[in-house]
PDB file of C-alpha atoms in Angstrom:
ATOM      1  CA  UNK A   5     -12.421   6.792   3.263  1.00  0.00           C
ATOM      2  CA  UNK A   6     -10.784   3.751   3.828  1.00  0.00           C
ATOM      3  CA  UNK A   7     -10.681   1.785   6.784  1.00  0.00           C
ATOM      4  CA  UNK A   8      -7.300   1.323   8.553  1.00  0.00           C
ATOM      5  CA  UNK A   9      -7.670  -2.116   9.704  1.00  0.00           C
ATOM      6  CA  UNK A  10      -9.537  -4.977   7.912  1.00  0.00           C
ATOM      7  CA  UNK A  11     -11.160  -8.374   9.260  1.00  0.00           C
ATOM      8  CA  UNK A  12      -9.857 -11.433   7.535  1.00  0.00           C
ATOM      9  CA  UNK A  13      -9.806 -15.390   8.632  1.00  0.00           C
ATOM     10  CA  UNK A  14      -7.261 -17.223   9.752  1.00  0.00           C
ATOM     11  CA  UNK A  15      -6.214 -20.855  10.623  1.00  0.00           C
ATOM     12  CA  UNK A  16      -4.000 -20.733  13.610  1.00  0.00           C
ATOM     13  CA  UNK A  17      -1.778 -24.042  13.691  1.00  0.00           C
ATOM     14  CA  UNK A  18       0.009 -24.663  16.758  1.00  0.00           C
ATOM     15  CA  UNK A  19       1.811 -28.373  18.394  1.00  0.00           C
ATOM     16  CA  UNK A  20      -1.477 -28.828  20.060  1.00  0.00           C
ATOM     17  CA  UNK A  21      -4.279 -28.208  17.341  1.00  0.00           C
ATOM     18  CA  UNK A  22      -5.244 -26.014  14.734  1.00  0.00           C
ATOM     19  CA  UNK A  23      -7.982 -23.465  15.348  1.00  0.00           C
ATOM     20  CA  UNK A  24     -10.250 -20.869  12.623  1.00  0.00           C
ATOM     21  CA  UNK A  25     -10.904 -17.268  14.145  1.00  0.00           C
ATOM     22  CA  UNK A  26     -11.026 -14.017  12.549  1.00  0.00           C
ATOM     23  CA  UNK A  27      -8.273 -11.432  12.575  1.00  0.00           C
ATOM     24  CA  UNK A  28      -7.412  -7.972  11.999  1.00  0.00           C
ATOM     25  CA  UNK A  29      -4.914  -6.645   9.659  1.00  0.00           C
ATOM     26  CA  UNK A  30      -3.616  -3.271   9.013  1.00  0.00           C
ATOM     27  CA  UNK A  31      -4.581  -1.881   5.706  1.00  0.00           C
ATOM     28  CA  UNK A  32      -1.755  -1.522   3.036  1.00  0.00           C
ATOM     29  CA  UNK A  33      -3.568   0.949  -0.045  1.00  0.00           C
ATOM     30  CA  UNK A  34      -1.906   3.230  -2.729  1.00  0.00           C
ATOM     31  CA  UNK A  35      -2.156   7.047  -2.317  1.00  0.00           C
ATOM     32  CA  UNK A  36      -1.487   9.203  -5.087  1.00  0.00           C
ATOM     33  CA  UNK A  37       0.200  12.547  -4.024  1.00  0.00           C
ATOM     34  CA  UNK A  38      -0.073  15.698  -6.490  1.00  0.00           C
ATOM     35  CA  UNK A  39       0.125  19.398  -6.689  1.00  0.00           C
ATOM     36  CA  UNK A  40      -2.106  21.910  -8.022  1.00  0.00           C
ATOM     37  CA  UNK A  41      -0.684  25.052  -9.150  1.00  0.00           C
ATOM     38  CA  UNK A  42      -1.184  27.484 -11.622  1.00  0.00           C
ATOM     39  CA  UNK A  43      -4.387  25.646 -13.247  1.00  0.00           C
ATOM     40  CA  UNK A  44      -1.874  22.640 -13.463  1.00  0.00           C
ATOM     41  CA  UNK A  45      -1.753  19.433 -11.951  1.00  0.00           C
ATOM     42  CA  UNK A  46       1.184  17.773 -11.280  1.00  0.00           C
ATOM     43  CA  UNK A  47       1.362  14.137 -10.289  1.00  0.00           C
ATOM     44  CA  UNK A  48       4.118  13.790  -7.452  1.00  0.00           C
ATOM     45  CA  UNK A  49       4.269  10.283  -5.762  1.00  0.00           C
ATOM     46  CA  UNK A  50       2.436   7.104  -5.189  1.00  0.00           C
ATOM     47  CA  UNK A  51       3.120   5.450  -1.998  1.00  0.00           C
ATOM     48  CA  UNK A  52       1.755   2.643   0.035  1.00  0.00           C
ATOM     49  CA  UNK A  53       0.257   3.696   3.207  1.00  0.00           C
ATOM     50  CA  UNK A  54      -2.009   2.963   5.658  1.00  0.00           C
ATOM     51  CA  UNK A  55      -5.169   4.846   5.327  1.00  0.00           C
ATOM     52  CA  UNK A  56      -5.529   7.837   8.043  1.00  0.00           C
ATOM     53  CA  UNK A  57      -3.898  11.397   8.175  1.00  0.00           C
ATOM     54  CA  UNK A  58      -3.592  11.731   4.377  1.00  0.00           C
ATOM     55  CA  UNK A  59      -3.545  14.922   4.804  1.00  0.00           C
ATOM     56  CA  UNK A  60      -0.588  15.140   6.642  1.00  0.00           C
ATOM     57  CA  UNK A  61       1.110  12.729   4.850  1.00  0.00           C
ATOM     58  CA  UNK A  62       1.189  14.668   2.122  1.00  0.00           C
ATOM     59  CA  UNK A  63       1.616  17.861   3.280  1.00  0.00           C
ATOM     60  CA  UNK A  64       4.696  16.281   5.529  1.00  0.00           C
ATOM     61  CA  UNK A  65       6.004  14.505   1.901  1.00  0.00           C
ATOM     62  CA  UNK A  66       6.382  17.734   0.043  1.00  0.00           C
ATOM     63  CA  UNK A  67       7.808  19.301   3.096  1.00  0.00           C
ATOM     64  CA  UNK A  68      10.922  16.931   3.897  1.00  0.00           C
ATOM     65  CA  UNK A  69      11.217  16.039   0.105  1.00  0.00           C
ATOM     66  CA  UNK A  70      12.064  19.893  -0.333  1.00  0.00           C
ATOM     67  CA  UNK A  71       9.109  20.537  -2.644  1.00  0.00           C
ATOM     68  CA  UNK A  72       7.714  23.429  -0.906  1.00  0.00           C
ATOM     69  CA  UNK A  73       9.344  25.067   2.008  1.00  0.00           C
ATOM     70  CA  UNK A  74       6.507  26.302   4.461  1.00  0.00           C
ATOM     71  CA  UNK A  75       2.990  25.371   5.343  1.00  0.00           C
ATOM     72  CA  UNK A  76       1.837  28.665   4.377  1.00  0.00           C
ATOM     73  CA  UNK A  77       2.134  27.936   0.568  1.00  0.00           C
ATOM     74  CA  UNK A  78      -0.594  25.445   0.767  1.00  0.00           C
ATOM     75  CA  UNK A  79      -4.096  26.707   0.729  1.00  0.00           C
ATOM     76  CA  UNK A  80      -5.839  23.472   1.226  1.00  0.00           C
ATOM     77  CA  UNK A  81      -5.479  19.533   0.728  1.00  0.00           C
ATOM     78  CA  UNK A  82      -8.435  17.900  -1.236  1.00  0.00           C
ATOM     79  CA  UNK A  83      -9.026  14.037  -0.636  1.00  0.00           C
ATOM     80  CA  UNK A  84     -10.479  11.953  -2.996  1.00  0.00           C
ATOM     81  CA  UNK A  85     -11.547   8.403  -3.486  1.00  0.00           C
ATOM     82  CA  UNK A  86     -11.048   6.475  -6.798  1.00  0.00           C
ATOM     83  CA  UNK A  87     -11.904   2.913  -7.953  1.00  0.00           C
ATOM     84  CA  UNK A  88      -7.689   2.866  -8.769  1.00  0.00           C
ATOM     85  CA  UNK A  89      -7.270   4.333  -5.032  1.00  0.00           C
ATOM     86  CA  UNK A  90      -7.093   7.552  -3.038  1.00  0.00           C
ATOM     87  CA  UNK A  91      -5.492  10.903  -4.150  1.00  0.00           C
ATOM     88  CA  UNK A  92      -4.477  13.865  -1.923  1.00  0.00           C
ATOM     89  CA  UNK A  93      -3.891  16.867  -3.957  1.00  0.00           C
ATOM     90  CA  UNK A  94      -2.427  19.939  -2.394  1.00  0.00           C
ATOM     91  CA  UNK A  95      -3.842  23.328  -3.983  1.00  0.00           C
ATOM     92  CA  UNK A  96      -1.028  25.561  -3.640  1.00  0.00           C
ATOM     93  CA  UNK A  97      -0.849  29.500  -2.856  1.00  0.00           C
ATOM     94  CA  UNK A  98      -0.343  31.975  -5.866  1.00  0.00           C
ATOM     95  CA  UNK A  99       2.932  32.899  -4.424  1.00  0.00           C
ATOM     96  CA  UNK A 100       4.228  29.345  -3.607  1.00  0.00           C
ATOM     97  CA  UNK A 101       6.865  28.340  -5.834  1.00  0.00           C
ATOM     98  CA  UNK A 102       7.181  24.578  -5.289  1.00  0.00           C
ATOM     99  CA  UNK A 103      11.037  23.364  -6.047  1.00  0.00           C
ATOM    100  CA  UNK A 104      10.074  20.923  -9.349  1.00  0.00           C
ATOM    101  CA  UNK A 105      13.598  20.008  -9.800  1.00  0.00           C
ATOM    102  CA  UNK A 106      13.278  17.667  -6.830  1.00  0.00           C
ATOM    103  CA  UNK A 107      10.607  15.422  -8.745  1.00  0.00           C
ATOM    104  CA  UNK A 108      12.274  14.998 -11.896  1.00  0.00           C
ATOM    105  CA  UNK A 109      12.401  11.318 -11.112  1.00  0.00           C
ATOM    106  CA  UNK A 110       9.831   8.961 -10.141  1.00  0.00           C
ATOM    107  CA  UNK A 111       8.367   8.841  -6.915  1.00  0.00           C
ATOM    108  CA  UNK A 112       7.002   5.072  -6.316  1.00  0.00           C
ATOM    109  CA  UNK A 113       7.615   4.126  -2.749  1.00  0.00           C
ATOM    110  CA  UNK A 114       6.164   0.992  -0.951  1.00  0.00           C
ATOM    111  CA  UNK A 115       5.622   0.796   2.551  1.00  0.00           C
ATOM    112  CA  UNK A 116       8.902  -0.327   3.183  1.00  0.00           C
ATOM    113  CA  UNK A 117      10.921   2.137   1.220  1.00  0.00           C
ATOM    114  CA  UNK A 118      11.689   5.708   1.767  1.00  0.00           C
ATOM    115  CA  UNK A 119      14.055   6.331  -1.248  1.00  0.00           C
ATOM    116  CA  UNK A 120      12.490   4.524  -4.046  1.00  0.00           C
ATOM    117  CA  UNK A 121      12.844   6.502  -7.063  1.00  0.00           C
ATOM    118  CA  UNK A 122      15.586   8.076  -6.539  1.00  0.00           C
ATOM    119  CA  UNK A 123      17.960   7.297  -9.130  1.00  0.00           C
ATOM    120  CA  UNK A 124      21.464   8.816  -8.188  1.00  0.00           C
ATOM    121  CA  UNK A 125      23.470   9.510  -5.305  1.00  0.00           C
ATOM    122  CA  UNK A 126      22.723  13.412  -5.487  1.00  0.00           C
ATOM    123  CA  UNK A 127      18.777  12.511  -5.543  1.00  0.00           C
ATOM    124  CA  UNK A 128      19.278  11.119  -1.446  1.00  0.00           C
ATOM    125  CA  UNK A 129      21.451  14.032  -0.191  1.00  0.00           C
ATOM    126  CA  UNK A 130      19.551  17.216   0.510  1.00  0.00           C
ATOM    127  CA  UNK A 131      20.574  20.777   1.283  1.00  0.00           C
ATOM    128  CA  UNK A 132      19.873  20.753   4.518  1.00  0.00           C
ATOM    129  CA  UNK A 133      20.758  23.315   7.340  1.00  0.00           C
ATOM    130  CA  UNK A 134      22.453  21.980  10.821  1.00  0.00           C
ATOM    131  CA  UNK A 135      20.240  22.177  13.632  1.00  0.00           C
ATOM    132  CA  UNK A 136      21.340  24.542  16.655  1.00  0.00           C
ATOM    133  CA  UNK A 137      19.489  24.229  19.641  1.00  0.00           C
ATOM    134  CA  UNK A 138      20.376  24.822  23.432  1.00  0.00           C
ATOM    135  CA  UNK A 139      17.660  22.042  24.523  1.00  0.00           C
ATOM    136  CA  UNK A 140      18.756  19.301  26.646  1.00  0.00           C
ATOM    137  CA  UNK A 141      16.905  16.113  27.683  1.00  0.00           C
ATOM    138  CA  UNK A 142      17.401  14.074  30.923  1.00  0.00           C
ATOM    139  CA  UNK A 143      18.155  11.060  30.779  1.00  0.00           C
ATOM    140  CA  UNK A 144      15.070   9.674  32.894  1.00  0.00           C
ATOM    141  CA  UNK A 145      12.841  11.296  30.861  1.00  0.00           C
ATOM    142  CA  UNK A 146      13.837   9.507  27.741  1.00  0.00           C
ATOM    143  CA  UNK A 147      13.283   6.302  29.794  1.00  0.00           C
ATOM    144  CA  UNK A 148       9.359   6.820  30.149  1.00  0.00           C
ATOM    145  CA  UNK A 149       9.007   7.647  26.031  1.00  0.00           C
ATOM    146  CA  UNK A 150       8.741   4.207  24.853  1.00  0.00           C
ATOM    147  CA  UNK A 151       5.476   3.475  27.053  1.00  0.00           C
ATOM    148  CA  UNK A 152       4.297   6.245  26.622  1.00  0.00           C
ATOM    149  CA  UNK A 153       4.066   5.775  22.565  1.00  0.00           C
ATOM    150  CA  UNK A 154       2.885   2.275  23.319  1.00  0.00           C
ATOM    151  CA  UNK A 155       0.365   3.030  25.041  1.00  0.00           C
ATOM    152  CA  UNK A 156      -1.232   5.565  22.232  1.00  0.00           C
ATOM    153  CA  UNK A 157      -0.352   2.877  19.647  1.00  0.00           C
ATOM    154  CA  UNK A 158      -3.876   2.065  18.967  1.00  0.00           C
ATOM    155  CA  UNK A 159      -3.892   0.540  15.803  1.00  0.00           C
ATOM    156  CA  UNK A 160      -0.358  -1.369  16.781  1.00  0.00           C
ATOM    157  CA  UNK A 161      -1.966  -2.931  19.514  1.00  0.00           C
ATOM    158  CA  UNK A 162      -4.824  -3.778  17.375  1.00  0.00           C
ATOM    159  CA  UNK A 163      -3.039  -5.870  14.626  1.00  0.00           C
ATOM    160  CA  UNK A 164       0.560  -5.644  15.689  1.00  0.00           C
ATOM    161  CA  UNK A 165       1.297  -4.940  12.351  1.00  0.00           C
ATOM    162  CA  UNK A 166       2.315  -1.016  12.192  1.00  0.00           C
ATOM    163  CA  UNK A 167       5.377   1.442  12.773  1.00  0.00           C
ATOM    164  CA  UNK A 168       4.777   4.808  14.952  1.00  0.00           C
ATOM    165  CA  UNK A 169       6.524   7.596  15.052  1.00  0.00           C
ATOM    166  CA  UNK A 170       5.989  10.500  17.863  1.00  0.00           C
ATOM    167  CA  UNK A 171       6.990  14.066  18.718  1.00  0.00           C
ATOM    168  CA  UNK A 172       7.684  15.106  21.838  1.00  0.00           C
ATOM    169  CA  UNK A 173       8.151  18.319  23.954  1.00  0.00           C
ATOM    170  CA  UNK A 174      11.298  18.797  25.963  1.00  0.00           C
ATOM    171  CA  UNK A 175       9.205  18.156  29.135  1.00  0.00           C
ATOM    172  CA  UNK A 176       8.614  14.556  27.505  1.00  0.00           C
ATOM    173  CA  UNK A 177       4.825  15.388  26.594  1.00  0.00           C
ATOM    174  CA  UNK A 178       3.833  13.461  23.681  1.00  0.00           C
ATOM    175  CA  UNK A 179       2.487  16.396  21.008  1.00  0.00           C
ATOM    176  CA  UNK A 180       1.781  14.267  18.048  1.00  0.00           C
ATOM    177  CA  UNK A 181       1.555  10.392  17.080  1.00  0.00           C
ATOM    178  CA  UNK A 182       1.104   8.873  13.932  1.00  0.00           C
ATOM    179  CA  UNK A 183       0.776   5.037  12.821  1.00  0.00           C
ATOM    180  CA  UNK A 184       1.522   3.479   9.576  1.00  0.00           C
ATOM    181  CA  UNK A 185       2.572   0.704   7.616  1.00  0.00           C
ATOM    182  CA  UNK A 186       5.685   2.180   6.645  1.00  0.00           C
ATOM    183  CA  UNK A 187       7.878   3.940   8.855  1.00  0.00           C
ATOM    184  CA  UNK A 188       8.752   7.141   6.691  1.00  0.00           C
ATOM    185  CA  UNK A 189       4.888   7.355   6.287  1.00  0.00           C
ATOM    186  CA  UNK A 190       4.512   7.508  10.034  1.00  0.00           C
ATOM    187  CA  UNK A 191       7.462  10.157  10.107  1.00  0.00           C
ATOM    188  CA  UNK A 192       5.671  12.136   7.090  1.00  0.00           C
ATOM    189  CA  UNK A 193       2.565  11.969   8.967  1.00  0.00           C
ATOM    190  CA  UNK A 194       3.936  13.583  12.479  1.00  0.00           C
ATOM    191  CA  UNK A 195       5.822  16.277  10.439  1.00  0.00           C
ATOM    192  CA  UNK A 196       3.132  17.652   8.251  1.00  0.00           C
ATOM    193  CA  UNK A 197       0.938  17.896  11.292  1.00  0.00           C
ATOM    194  CA  UNK A 198       3.717  19.414  13.164  1.00  0.00           C
ATOM    195  CA  UNK A 199       4.517  22.281  10.543  1.00  0.00           C
ATOM    196  CA  UNK A 200       0.934  23.325  10.466  1.00  0.00           C
ATOM    197  CA  UNK A 201       1.105  24.313  14.359  1.00  0.00           C
ATOM    198  CA  UNK A 202       2.530  27.534  15.024  1.00  0.00           C
ATOM    199  CA  UNK A 203       2.935  26.588  18.460  1.00  0.00           C
ATOM    200  CA  UNK A 204       5.158  23.611  18.250  1.00  0.00           C
ATOM    201  CA  UNK A 205       8.687  24.938  18.537  1.00  0.00           C
ATOM    202  CA  UNK A 206      10.082  21.823  16.718  1.00  0.00           C
ATOM    203  CA  UNK A 207      13.821  22.861  17.228  1.00  0.00           C
ATOM    204  CA  UNK A 208      12.932  21.906  20.753  1.00  0.00           C
ATOM    205  CA  UNK A 209      11.464  18.576  20.069  1.00  0.00           C
ATOM    206  CA  UNK A 210      12.372  14.676  20.018  1.00  0.00           C
ATOM    207  CA  UNK A 211      11.300  12.740  17.251  1.00  0.00           C
ATOM    208  CA  UNK A 212      10.527   8.472  18.528  1.00  0.00           C
ATOM    209  CA  UNK A 213      10.683   5.993  15.918  1.00  0.00           C
ATOM    210  CA  UNK A 214       9.271   2.441  17.229  1.00  0.00           C
ATOM    211  CA  UNK A 215      11.183   0.529  14.973  1.00  0.00           C
ATOM    212  CA  UNK A 216      14.911   0.900  13.534  1.00  0.00           C
ATOM    213  CA  UNK A 217      16.329   4.463  12.160  1.00  0.00           C
ATOM    214  CA  UNK A 218      17.453   4.635   8.583  1.00  0.00           C
ATOM    215  CA  UNK A 219      19.362   7.288   7.002  1.00  0.00           C
ATOM    216  CA  UNK A 220      16.069   8.362   4.954  1.00  0.00           C
ATOM    217  CA  UNK A 221      14.370   9.212   8.659  1.00  0.00           C
ATOM    218  CA  UNK A 222      17.027  11.027   9.970  1.00  0.00           C
ATOM    219  CA  UNK A 223      17.090  13.299   6.650  1.00  0.00           C
ATOM    220  CA  UNK A 224      13.189  13.795   7.164  1.00  0.00           C
ATOM    221  CA  UNK A 225      13.613  15.052  10.954  1.00  0.00           C
ATOM    222  CA  UNK A 226      16.562  17.492   9.501  1.00  0.00           C
ATOM    223  CA  UNK A 227      14.591  18.817   7.019  1.00  0.00           C
ATOM    224  CA  UNK A 228      12.269  19.572   9.611  1.00  0.00           C
ATOM    225  CA  UNK A 229      14.766  20.780  12.044  1.00  0.00           C
ATOM    226  CA  UNK A 230      14.231  18.358  15.007  1.00  0.00           C
ATOM    227  CA  UNK A 231      17.495  17.968  17.101  1.00  0.00           C
ATOM    228  CA  UNK A 232      16.923  14.605  18.838  1.00  0.00           C
ATOM    229  CA  UNK A 233      15.901  11.388  17.115  1.00  0.00           C
ATOM    230  CA  UNK A 234      15.421   8.259  19.470  1.00  0.00           C
ATOM    231  CA  UNK A 235      14.404   4.677  17.886  1.00  0.00           C
ATOM    232  CA  UNK A 236      13.345   1.619  20.172  1.00  0.00           C
ATOM    233  CA  UNK A 237      15.907  -0.299  17.328  1.00  0.00           C
ATOM    234  CA  UNK A 238      19.170   0.058  15.727  1.00  0.00           C
ATOM    235  CA  UNK A 239      20.085   2.998  13.756  1.00  0.00           C
ATOM    236  CA  UNK A 240      21.827   2.404  10.604  1.00  0.00           C
ATOM    237  CA  UNK A 241      25.914   3.626   9.866  1.00  0.00           C
ATOM    238  CA  UNK A 242      24.717   5.960   7.475  1.00  0.00           C
ATOM    239  CA  UNK A 243      21.951   7.648   9.878  1.00  0.00           C
ATOM    240  CA  UNK A 244      24.655   7.968  12.384  1.00  0.00           C
ATOM    241  CA  UNK A 245      26.717   9.626   9.860  1.00  0.00           C
ATOM    242  CA  UNK A 246      23.848  12.332   8.632  1.00  0.00           C
ATOM    243  CA  UNK A 247      23.087  13.117  12.300  1.00  0.00           C
ATOM    244  CA  UNK A 248      26.563  13.897  13.315  1.00  0.00           C
ATOM    245  CA  UNK A 249      26.473  15.899   9.840  1.00  0.00           C
ATOM    246  CA  UNK A 250      23.528  17.885  10.749  1.00  0.00           C
ATOM    247  CA  UNK A 251      24.021  18.411  14.268  1.00  0.00           C
ATOM    248  CA  UNK A 252      21.490  15.876  15.450  1.00  0.00           C
ATOM    249  CA  UNK A 253      21.551  13.649  18.906  1.00  0.00           C
ATOM    250  CA  UNK A 254      20.624  10.339  17.906  1.00  0.00           C
ATOM    251  CA  UNK A 255      19.793   7.895  20.329  1.00  0.00           C
ATOM    252  CA  UNK A 256      19.099   4.024  19.698  1.00  0.00           C
ATOM    253  CA  UNK A 257      18.219   0.842  21.588  1.00  0.00           C
ATOM    254  CA  UNK A 258      15.900   3.296  23.766  1.00  0.00           C
ATOM    255  CA  UNK A 259      14.239   1.180  26.485  1.00  0.00           C
ATOM    256  CA  UNK A 260      12.832   1.618  29.925  1.00  0.00           C
ATOM    257  CA  UNK A 261      16.481   1.415  31.412  1.00  0.00           C
ATOM    258  CA  UNK A 262      19.011   1.946  28.827  1.00  0.00           C
ATOM    259  CA  UNK A 263      19.891   3.316  25.620  1.00  0.00           C
ATOM    260  CA  UNK A 264      22.731   4.126  23.340  1.00  0.00           C
ATOM    261  CA  UNK A 265      23.845   7.903  22.339  1.00  0.00           C
ATOM    262  CA  UNK A 266      25.434   8.043  19.000  1.00  0.00           C
ATOM    263  CA  UNK A 267      26.048  11.818  18.190  1.00  0.00           C
ATOM    264  CA  UNK A 268      25.734  14.853  20.211  1.00  0.00           C
ATOM    265  CA  UNK A 269      26.078  12.986  23.838  1.00  0.00           C
ATOM    266  CA  UNK A 270      26.469  16.510  25.598  1.00  0.00           C
ATOM    267  CA  UNK A 271      22.801  17.211  24.836  1.00  0.00           C
ATOM    268  CA  UNK A 272      21.626  14.246  27.055  1.00  0.00           C
ATOM    269  CA  UNK A 273      21.813  14.877  30.855  1.00  0.00           C
ATOM    270  CA  UNK A 274      22.909  11.379  32.362  1.00  0.00           C
ATOM    271  CA  UNK A 275      23.182  12.271  36.217  1.00  0.00           C
TER     272      UNK A 275
END
């Protein structure tokens, strides 16, 4: 298994002088995701990611892209290392019916790109049901979430160079935290972990993003049936449109004392 961080030697330049020291960087390395079904190996994607939780990343990617519809379709995930990079082979059950039409394009994702390989407008609009929930969040609970997330970001606190995604319960409990150099990978890791756990009711959860909220992250959360998304940074216009379309409460600029609500504000109790 490749380490999530690597050491390097750096020269630090400041107005008062130059120093040489060692520094720690987040690892960026390729992961090939492929399916094994009916004795056929089908290559799906190559993504640049931070090593760690590769099984969850592969599972979450297949789920959020609509290639599989349930974790029950997976028998096991086989992780192997080659001189060229890492491979996650997802072995599907005999009853699985993977939606291979979803992979008629080349999925090649950099750490910064969640939609690379999508070649038409139809490719970025996946069939998603509207999310209905009776769950609400109190504003006071939301104010505490950024610090809770930050305290658990071990790799970010070491390198300063990773995105994080956290899944919170309606009580404000951090259920799953994942970090990655790619924000979409962090979300796929969270969702891949969540769909493995029957005890997690995603229809009552909130997904917190350490950076901005682009439409591709809203789409992934919508595929997982998550009705609340909050981001430390700004949402994009398409993120707001998509959240509204799928009945997701979208919160941006979440800080310890303030936040903005961009869609379905009635689910947030502000008194």
